[in-house]
PDB file of C-alpha atoms in Angstrom:
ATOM      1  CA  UNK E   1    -251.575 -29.967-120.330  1.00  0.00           C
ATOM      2  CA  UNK E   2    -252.640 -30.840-116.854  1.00  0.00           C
ATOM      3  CA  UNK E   3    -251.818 -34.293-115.392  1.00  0.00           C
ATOM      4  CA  UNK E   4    -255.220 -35.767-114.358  1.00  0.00           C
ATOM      5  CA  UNK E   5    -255.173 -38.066-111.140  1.00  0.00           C
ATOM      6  CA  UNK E   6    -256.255 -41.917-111.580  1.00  0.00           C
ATOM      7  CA  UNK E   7    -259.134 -43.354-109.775  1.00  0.00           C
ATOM      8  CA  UNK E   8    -256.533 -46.756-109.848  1.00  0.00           C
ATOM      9  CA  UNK E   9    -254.289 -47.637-106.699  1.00  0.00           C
ATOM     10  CA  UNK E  10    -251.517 -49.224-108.849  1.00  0.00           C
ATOM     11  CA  UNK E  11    -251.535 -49.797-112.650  1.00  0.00           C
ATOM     12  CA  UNK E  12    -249.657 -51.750-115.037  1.00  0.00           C
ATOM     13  CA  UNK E  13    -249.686 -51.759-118.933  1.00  0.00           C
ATOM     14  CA  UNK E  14    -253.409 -52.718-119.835  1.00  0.00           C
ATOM     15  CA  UNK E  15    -255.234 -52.932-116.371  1.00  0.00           C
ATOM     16  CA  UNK E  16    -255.000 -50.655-112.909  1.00  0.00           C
ATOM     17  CA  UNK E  17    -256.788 -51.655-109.273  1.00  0.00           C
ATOM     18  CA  UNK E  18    -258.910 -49.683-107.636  1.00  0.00           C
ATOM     19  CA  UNK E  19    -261.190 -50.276-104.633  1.00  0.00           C
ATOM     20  CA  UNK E  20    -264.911 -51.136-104.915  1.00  0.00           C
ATOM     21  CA  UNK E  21    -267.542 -48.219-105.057  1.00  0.00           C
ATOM     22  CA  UNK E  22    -271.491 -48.903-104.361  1.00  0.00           C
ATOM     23  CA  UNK E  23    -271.715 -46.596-107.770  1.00  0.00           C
ATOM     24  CA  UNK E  24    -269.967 -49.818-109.547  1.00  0.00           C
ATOM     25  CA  UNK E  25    -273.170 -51.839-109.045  1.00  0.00           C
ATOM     26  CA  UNK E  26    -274.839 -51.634-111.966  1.00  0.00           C
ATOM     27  CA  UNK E  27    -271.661 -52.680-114.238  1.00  0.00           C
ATOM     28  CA  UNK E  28    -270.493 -54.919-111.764  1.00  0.00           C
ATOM     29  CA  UNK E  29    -273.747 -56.742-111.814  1.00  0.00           C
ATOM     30  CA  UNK E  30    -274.458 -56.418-115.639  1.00  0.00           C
ATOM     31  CA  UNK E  31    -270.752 -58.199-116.194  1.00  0.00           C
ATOM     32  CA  UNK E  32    -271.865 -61.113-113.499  1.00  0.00           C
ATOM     33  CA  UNK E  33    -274.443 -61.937-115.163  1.00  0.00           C
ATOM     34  CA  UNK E  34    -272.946 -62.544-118.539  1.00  0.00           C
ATOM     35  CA  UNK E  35    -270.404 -64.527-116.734  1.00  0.00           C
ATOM     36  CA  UNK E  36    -272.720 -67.100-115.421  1.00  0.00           C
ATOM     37  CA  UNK E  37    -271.078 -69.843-117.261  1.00  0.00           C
ATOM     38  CA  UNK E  38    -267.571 -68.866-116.827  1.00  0.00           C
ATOM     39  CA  UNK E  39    -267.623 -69.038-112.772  1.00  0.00           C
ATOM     40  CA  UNK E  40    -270.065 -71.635-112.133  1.00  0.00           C
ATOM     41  CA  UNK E  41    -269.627 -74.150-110.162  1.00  0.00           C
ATOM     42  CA  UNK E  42    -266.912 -72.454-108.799  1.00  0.00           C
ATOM     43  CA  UNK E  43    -267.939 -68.646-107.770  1.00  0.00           C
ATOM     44  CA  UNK E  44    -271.519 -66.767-107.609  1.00  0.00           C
ATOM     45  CA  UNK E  45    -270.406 -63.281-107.388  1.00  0.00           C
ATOM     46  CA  UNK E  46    -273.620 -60.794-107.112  1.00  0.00           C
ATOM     47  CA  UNK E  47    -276.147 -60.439-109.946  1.00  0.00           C
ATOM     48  CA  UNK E  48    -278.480 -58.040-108.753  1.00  0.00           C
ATOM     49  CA  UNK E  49    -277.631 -54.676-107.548  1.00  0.00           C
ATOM     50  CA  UNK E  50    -279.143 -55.351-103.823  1.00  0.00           C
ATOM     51  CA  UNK E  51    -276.735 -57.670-103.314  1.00  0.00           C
ATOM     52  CA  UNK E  52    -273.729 -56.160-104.956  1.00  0.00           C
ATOM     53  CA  UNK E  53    -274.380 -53.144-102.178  1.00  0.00           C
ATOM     54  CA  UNK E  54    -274.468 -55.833 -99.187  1.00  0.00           C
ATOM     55  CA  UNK E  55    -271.453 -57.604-100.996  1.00  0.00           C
ATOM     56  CA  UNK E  56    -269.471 -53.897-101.502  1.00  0.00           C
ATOM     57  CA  UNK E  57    -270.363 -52.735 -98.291  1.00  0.00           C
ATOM     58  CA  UNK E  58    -268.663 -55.250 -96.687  1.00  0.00           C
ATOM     59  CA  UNK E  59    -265.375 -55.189 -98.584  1.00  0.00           C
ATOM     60  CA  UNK E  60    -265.505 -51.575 -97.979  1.00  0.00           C
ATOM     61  CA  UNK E  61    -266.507 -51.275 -94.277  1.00  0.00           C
ATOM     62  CA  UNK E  62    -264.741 -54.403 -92.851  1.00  0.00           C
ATOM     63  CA  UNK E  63    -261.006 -53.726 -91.985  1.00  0.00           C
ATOM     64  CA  UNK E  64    -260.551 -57.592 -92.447  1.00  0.00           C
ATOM     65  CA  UNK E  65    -261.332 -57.271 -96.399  1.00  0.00           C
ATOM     66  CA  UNK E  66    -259.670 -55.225 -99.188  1.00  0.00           C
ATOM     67  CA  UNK E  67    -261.623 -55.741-102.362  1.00  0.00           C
ATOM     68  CA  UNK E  68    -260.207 -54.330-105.912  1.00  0.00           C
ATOM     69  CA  UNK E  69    -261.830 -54.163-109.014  1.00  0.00           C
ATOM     70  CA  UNK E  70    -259.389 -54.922-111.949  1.00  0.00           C
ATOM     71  CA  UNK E  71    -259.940 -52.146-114.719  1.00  0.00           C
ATOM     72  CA  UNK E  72    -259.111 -51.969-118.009  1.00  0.00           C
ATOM     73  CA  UNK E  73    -257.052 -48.617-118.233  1.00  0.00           C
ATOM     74  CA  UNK E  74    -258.552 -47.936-121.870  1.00  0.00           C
ATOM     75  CA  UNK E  75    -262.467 -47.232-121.227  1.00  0.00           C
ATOM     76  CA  UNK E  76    -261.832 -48.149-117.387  1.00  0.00           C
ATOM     77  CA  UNK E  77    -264.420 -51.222-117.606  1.00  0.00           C
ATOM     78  CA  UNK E  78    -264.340 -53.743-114.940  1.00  0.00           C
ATOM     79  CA  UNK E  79    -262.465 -56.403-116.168  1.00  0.00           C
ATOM     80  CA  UNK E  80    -262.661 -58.679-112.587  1.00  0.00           C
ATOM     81  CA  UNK E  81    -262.405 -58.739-109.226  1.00  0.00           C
ATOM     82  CA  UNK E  82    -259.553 -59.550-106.757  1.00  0.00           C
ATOM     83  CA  UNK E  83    -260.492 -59.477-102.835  1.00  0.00           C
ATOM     84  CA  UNK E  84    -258.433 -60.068-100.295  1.00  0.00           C
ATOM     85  CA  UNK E  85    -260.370 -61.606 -97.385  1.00  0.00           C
ATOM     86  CA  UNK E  86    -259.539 -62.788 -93.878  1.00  0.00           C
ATOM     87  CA  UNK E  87    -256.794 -60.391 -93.072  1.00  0.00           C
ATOM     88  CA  UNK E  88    -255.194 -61.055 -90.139  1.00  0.00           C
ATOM     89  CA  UNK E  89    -252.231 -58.836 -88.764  1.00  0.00           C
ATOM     90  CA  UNK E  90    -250.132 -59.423 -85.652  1.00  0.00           C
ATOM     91  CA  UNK E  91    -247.608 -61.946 -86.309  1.00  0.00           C
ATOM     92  CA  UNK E  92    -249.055 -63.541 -89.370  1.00  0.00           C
ATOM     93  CA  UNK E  93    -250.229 -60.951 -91.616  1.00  0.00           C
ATOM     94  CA  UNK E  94    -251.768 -62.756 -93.691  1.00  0.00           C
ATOM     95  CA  UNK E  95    -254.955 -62.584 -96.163  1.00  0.00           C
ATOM     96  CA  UNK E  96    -256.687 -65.041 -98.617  1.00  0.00           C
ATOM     97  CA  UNK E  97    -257.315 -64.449-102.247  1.00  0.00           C
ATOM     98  CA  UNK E  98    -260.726 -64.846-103.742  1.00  0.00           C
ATOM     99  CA  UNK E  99    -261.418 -63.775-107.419  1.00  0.00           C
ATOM    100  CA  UNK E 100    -262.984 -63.399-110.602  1.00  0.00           C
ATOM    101  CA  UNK E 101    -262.903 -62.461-114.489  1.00  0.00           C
ATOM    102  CA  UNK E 102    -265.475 -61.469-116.293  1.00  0.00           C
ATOM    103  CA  UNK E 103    -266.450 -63.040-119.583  1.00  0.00           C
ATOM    104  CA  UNK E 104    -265.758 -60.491-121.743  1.00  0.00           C
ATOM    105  CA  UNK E 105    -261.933 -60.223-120.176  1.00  0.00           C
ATOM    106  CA  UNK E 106    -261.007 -64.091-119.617  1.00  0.00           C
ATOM    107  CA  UNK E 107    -258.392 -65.473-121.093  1.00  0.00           C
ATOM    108  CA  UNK E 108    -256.647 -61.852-121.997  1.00  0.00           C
ATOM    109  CA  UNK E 109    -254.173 -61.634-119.033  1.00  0.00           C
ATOM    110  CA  UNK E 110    -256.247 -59.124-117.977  1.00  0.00           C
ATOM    111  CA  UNK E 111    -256.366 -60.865-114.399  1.00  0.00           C
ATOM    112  CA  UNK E 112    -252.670 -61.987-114.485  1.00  0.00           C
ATOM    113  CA  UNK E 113    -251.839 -58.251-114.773  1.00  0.00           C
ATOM    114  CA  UNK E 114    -254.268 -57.082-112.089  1.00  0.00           C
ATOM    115  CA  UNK E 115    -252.580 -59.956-109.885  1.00  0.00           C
ATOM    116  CA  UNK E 116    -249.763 -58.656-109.947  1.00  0.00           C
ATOM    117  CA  UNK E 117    -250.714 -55.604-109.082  1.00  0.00           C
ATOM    118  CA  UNK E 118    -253.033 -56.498-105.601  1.00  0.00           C
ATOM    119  CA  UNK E 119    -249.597 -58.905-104.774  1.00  0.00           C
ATOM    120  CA  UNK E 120    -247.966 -55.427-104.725  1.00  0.00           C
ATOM    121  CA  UNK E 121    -250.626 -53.437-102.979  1.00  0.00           C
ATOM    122  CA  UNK E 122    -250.756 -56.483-100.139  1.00  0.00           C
ATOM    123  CA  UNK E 123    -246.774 -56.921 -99.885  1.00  0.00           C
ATOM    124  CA  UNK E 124    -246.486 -52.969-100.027  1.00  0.00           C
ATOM    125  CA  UNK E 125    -249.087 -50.557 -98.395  1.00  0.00           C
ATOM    126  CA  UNK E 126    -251.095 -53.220 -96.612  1.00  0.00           C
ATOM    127  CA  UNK E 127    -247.862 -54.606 -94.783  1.00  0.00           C
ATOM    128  CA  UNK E 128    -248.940 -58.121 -95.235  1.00  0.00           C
ATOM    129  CA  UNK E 129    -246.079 -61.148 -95.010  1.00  0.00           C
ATOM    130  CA  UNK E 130    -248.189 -63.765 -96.608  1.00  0.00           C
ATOM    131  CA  UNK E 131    -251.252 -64.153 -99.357  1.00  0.00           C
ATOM    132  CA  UNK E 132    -252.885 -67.458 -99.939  1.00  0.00           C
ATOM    133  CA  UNK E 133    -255.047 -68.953-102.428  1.00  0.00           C
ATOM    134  CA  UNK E 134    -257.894 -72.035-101.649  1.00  0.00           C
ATOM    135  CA  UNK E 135    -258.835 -73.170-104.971  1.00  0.00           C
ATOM    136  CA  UNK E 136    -261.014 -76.204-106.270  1.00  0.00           C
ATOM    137  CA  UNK E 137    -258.557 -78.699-107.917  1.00  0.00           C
ATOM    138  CA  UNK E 138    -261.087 -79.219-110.939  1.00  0.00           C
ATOM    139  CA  UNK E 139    -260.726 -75.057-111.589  1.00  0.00           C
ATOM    140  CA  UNK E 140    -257.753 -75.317-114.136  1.00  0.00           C
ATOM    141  CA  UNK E 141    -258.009 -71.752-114.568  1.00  0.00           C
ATOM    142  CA  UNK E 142    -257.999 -70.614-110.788  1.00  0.00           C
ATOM    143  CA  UNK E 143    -255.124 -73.037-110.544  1.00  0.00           C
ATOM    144  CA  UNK E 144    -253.391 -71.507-112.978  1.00  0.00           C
ATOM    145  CA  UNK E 145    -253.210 -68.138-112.117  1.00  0.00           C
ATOM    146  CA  UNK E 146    -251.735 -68.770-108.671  1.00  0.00           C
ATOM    147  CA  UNK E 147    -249.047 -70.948-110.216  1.00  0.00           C
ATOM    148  CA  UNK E 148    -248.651 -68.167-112.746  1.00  0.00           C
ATOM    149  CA  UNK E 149    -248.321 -65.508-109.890  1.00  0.00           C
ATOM    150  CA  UNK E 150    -246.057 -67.529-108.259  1.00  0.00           C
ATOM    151  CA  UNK E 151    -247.972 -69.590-106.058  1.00  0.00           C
ATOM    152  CA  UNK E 152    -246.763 -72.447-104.169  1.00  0.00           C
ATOM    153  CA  UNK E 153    -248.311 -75.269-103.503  1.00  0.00           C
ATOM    154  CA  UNK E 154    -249.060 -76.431 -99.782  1.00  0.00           C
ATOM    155  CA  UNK E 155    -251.771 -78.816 -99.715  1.00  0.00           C
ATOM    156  CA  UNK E 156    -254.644 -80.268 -99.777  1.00  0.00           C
ATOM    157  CA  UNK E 157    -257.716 -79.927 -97.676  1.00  0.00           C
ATOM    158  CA  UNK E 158    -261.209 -81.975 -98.665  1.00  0.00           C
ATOM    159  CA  UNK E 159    -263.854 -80.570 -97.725  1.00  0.00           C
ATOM    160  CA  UNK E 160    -262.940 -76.735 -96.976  1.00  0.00           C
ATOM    161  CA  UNK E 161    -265.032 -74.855 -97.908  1.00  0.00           C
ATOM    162  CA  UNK E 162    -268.929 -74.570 -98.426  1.00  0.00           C
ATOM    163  CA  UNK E 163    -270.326 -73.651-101.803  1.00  0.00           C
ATOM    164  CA  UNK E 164    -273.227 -74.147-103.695  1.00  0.00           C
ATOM    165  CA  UNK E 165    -274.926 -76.529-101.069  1.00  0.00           C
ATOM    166  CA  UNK E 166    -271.795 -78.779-100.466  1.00  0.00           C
ATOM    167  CA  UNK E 167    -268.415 -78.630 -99.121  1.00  0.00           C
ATOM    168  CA  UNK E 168    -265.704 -78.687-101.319  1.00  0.00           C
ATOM    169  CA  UNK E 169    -262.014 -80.042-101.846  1.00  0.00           C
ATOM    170  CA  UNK E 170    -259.466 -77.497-102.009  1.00  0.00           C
ATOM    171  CA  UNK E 171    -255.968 -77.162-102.619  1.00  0.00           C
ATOM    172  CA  UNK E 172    -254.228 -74.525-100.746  1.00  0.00           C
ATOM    173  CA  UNK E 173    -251.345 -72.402-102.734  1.00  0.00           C
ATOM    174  CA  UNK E 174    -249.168 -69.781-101.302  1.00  0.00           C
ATOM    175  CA  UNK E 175    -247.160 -66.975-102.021  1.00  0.00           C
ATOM    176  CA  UNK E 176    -245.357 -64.816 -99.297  1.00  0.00           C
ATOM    177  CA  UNK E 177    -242.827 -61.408 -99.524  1.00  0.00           C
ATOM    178  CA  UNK E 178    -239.666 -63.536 -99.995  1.00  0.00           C
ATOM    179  CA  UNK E 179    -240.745 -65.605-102.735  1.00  0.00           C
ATOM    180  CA  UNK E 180    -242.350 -62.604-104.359  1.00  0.00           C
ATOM    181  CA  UNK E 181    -237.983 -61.097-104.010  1.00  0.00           C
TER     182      UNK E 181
END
């Protein structure tokens, strides 16, 4: 029997990572949408196809971005997204973590699993020292994950970051290659 390639970077048990594709608007969309409740107030990932091509475009052209789509390795549906956004390289090499499940995957370590797996890609391939995570302290779930990952916590920063018409508290959590050892 021939062995057939995967479309999937890395993959662990349930879920593999693969990079974004303007093909995977139509899904991607569909799955925002019935995820409305589970991200807001916290994320507004695309919901309409336009913008999921202005969105993937930019993870895939800018060399500051990595974006992965977590996939459930049985029927490869897109379970969430993990991107890795202002990488910097020189001295720091560093990125932050944004990310998102979808309704129909939450609370199934589905997004623990593909974690683990972009951690990998970043520490490995990508030659980055240090990932962090900027997270609203009222998102129990966002917070959770990071400690779950490993995650330490650095700080806090009000007022961060701008979302939904306001800026927003933060905490700041960290992981880097010798805590990941």
């Amino acid at each position: 029997m021939p062995h057939i390639a995967s479309r999937h970077l890395r993959e662990g048990p349930r879920v593999g990572i693969r990079h974004f594709t303007l093909d995977d608007g139509p899904e991607f969309t569909a799955r925002a949408r019935e995820s409305k409740d589970l991200h807001r107030p916290w994320l507004f990932p695309p919901y309409v196809e336009d913008a999921y091509a202005e969105y993937a475009a930019r993870l895939i052209d800018d060399p500051t971005k990595a974006g992965f789509l977590v996939c459930e390795r049985e029927g490869g549906g897109i379970a969430g997204f993990i991107n890795i956004n202002n990488i910097v390289r020189g001295g720091f090499r560093c990125g932050a973590l944004g990310y998102g499940a979808f309704a129909h995957a939450a609370g199934r370590g589905l997004m623990r699993e593909g974690l683990d797996l972009v951690i990998g890609h970043a520490f490995g391939p990508l030659a980055l020292h240090r990932l962090e995570i900027n997270a609203q302290p009222e998102n129990v779930a966002s917070i959770a994950l990071a400690r779950g990952a490993g995650f330490r916590l650095e700080g806090f920063s009000p007022k961060m970051i701008y979302i939904d018409g306001d800026w927003r508290d933060h905490e700041r959590w960290a992981l880097t290659t010798e805590m990941r050892a």
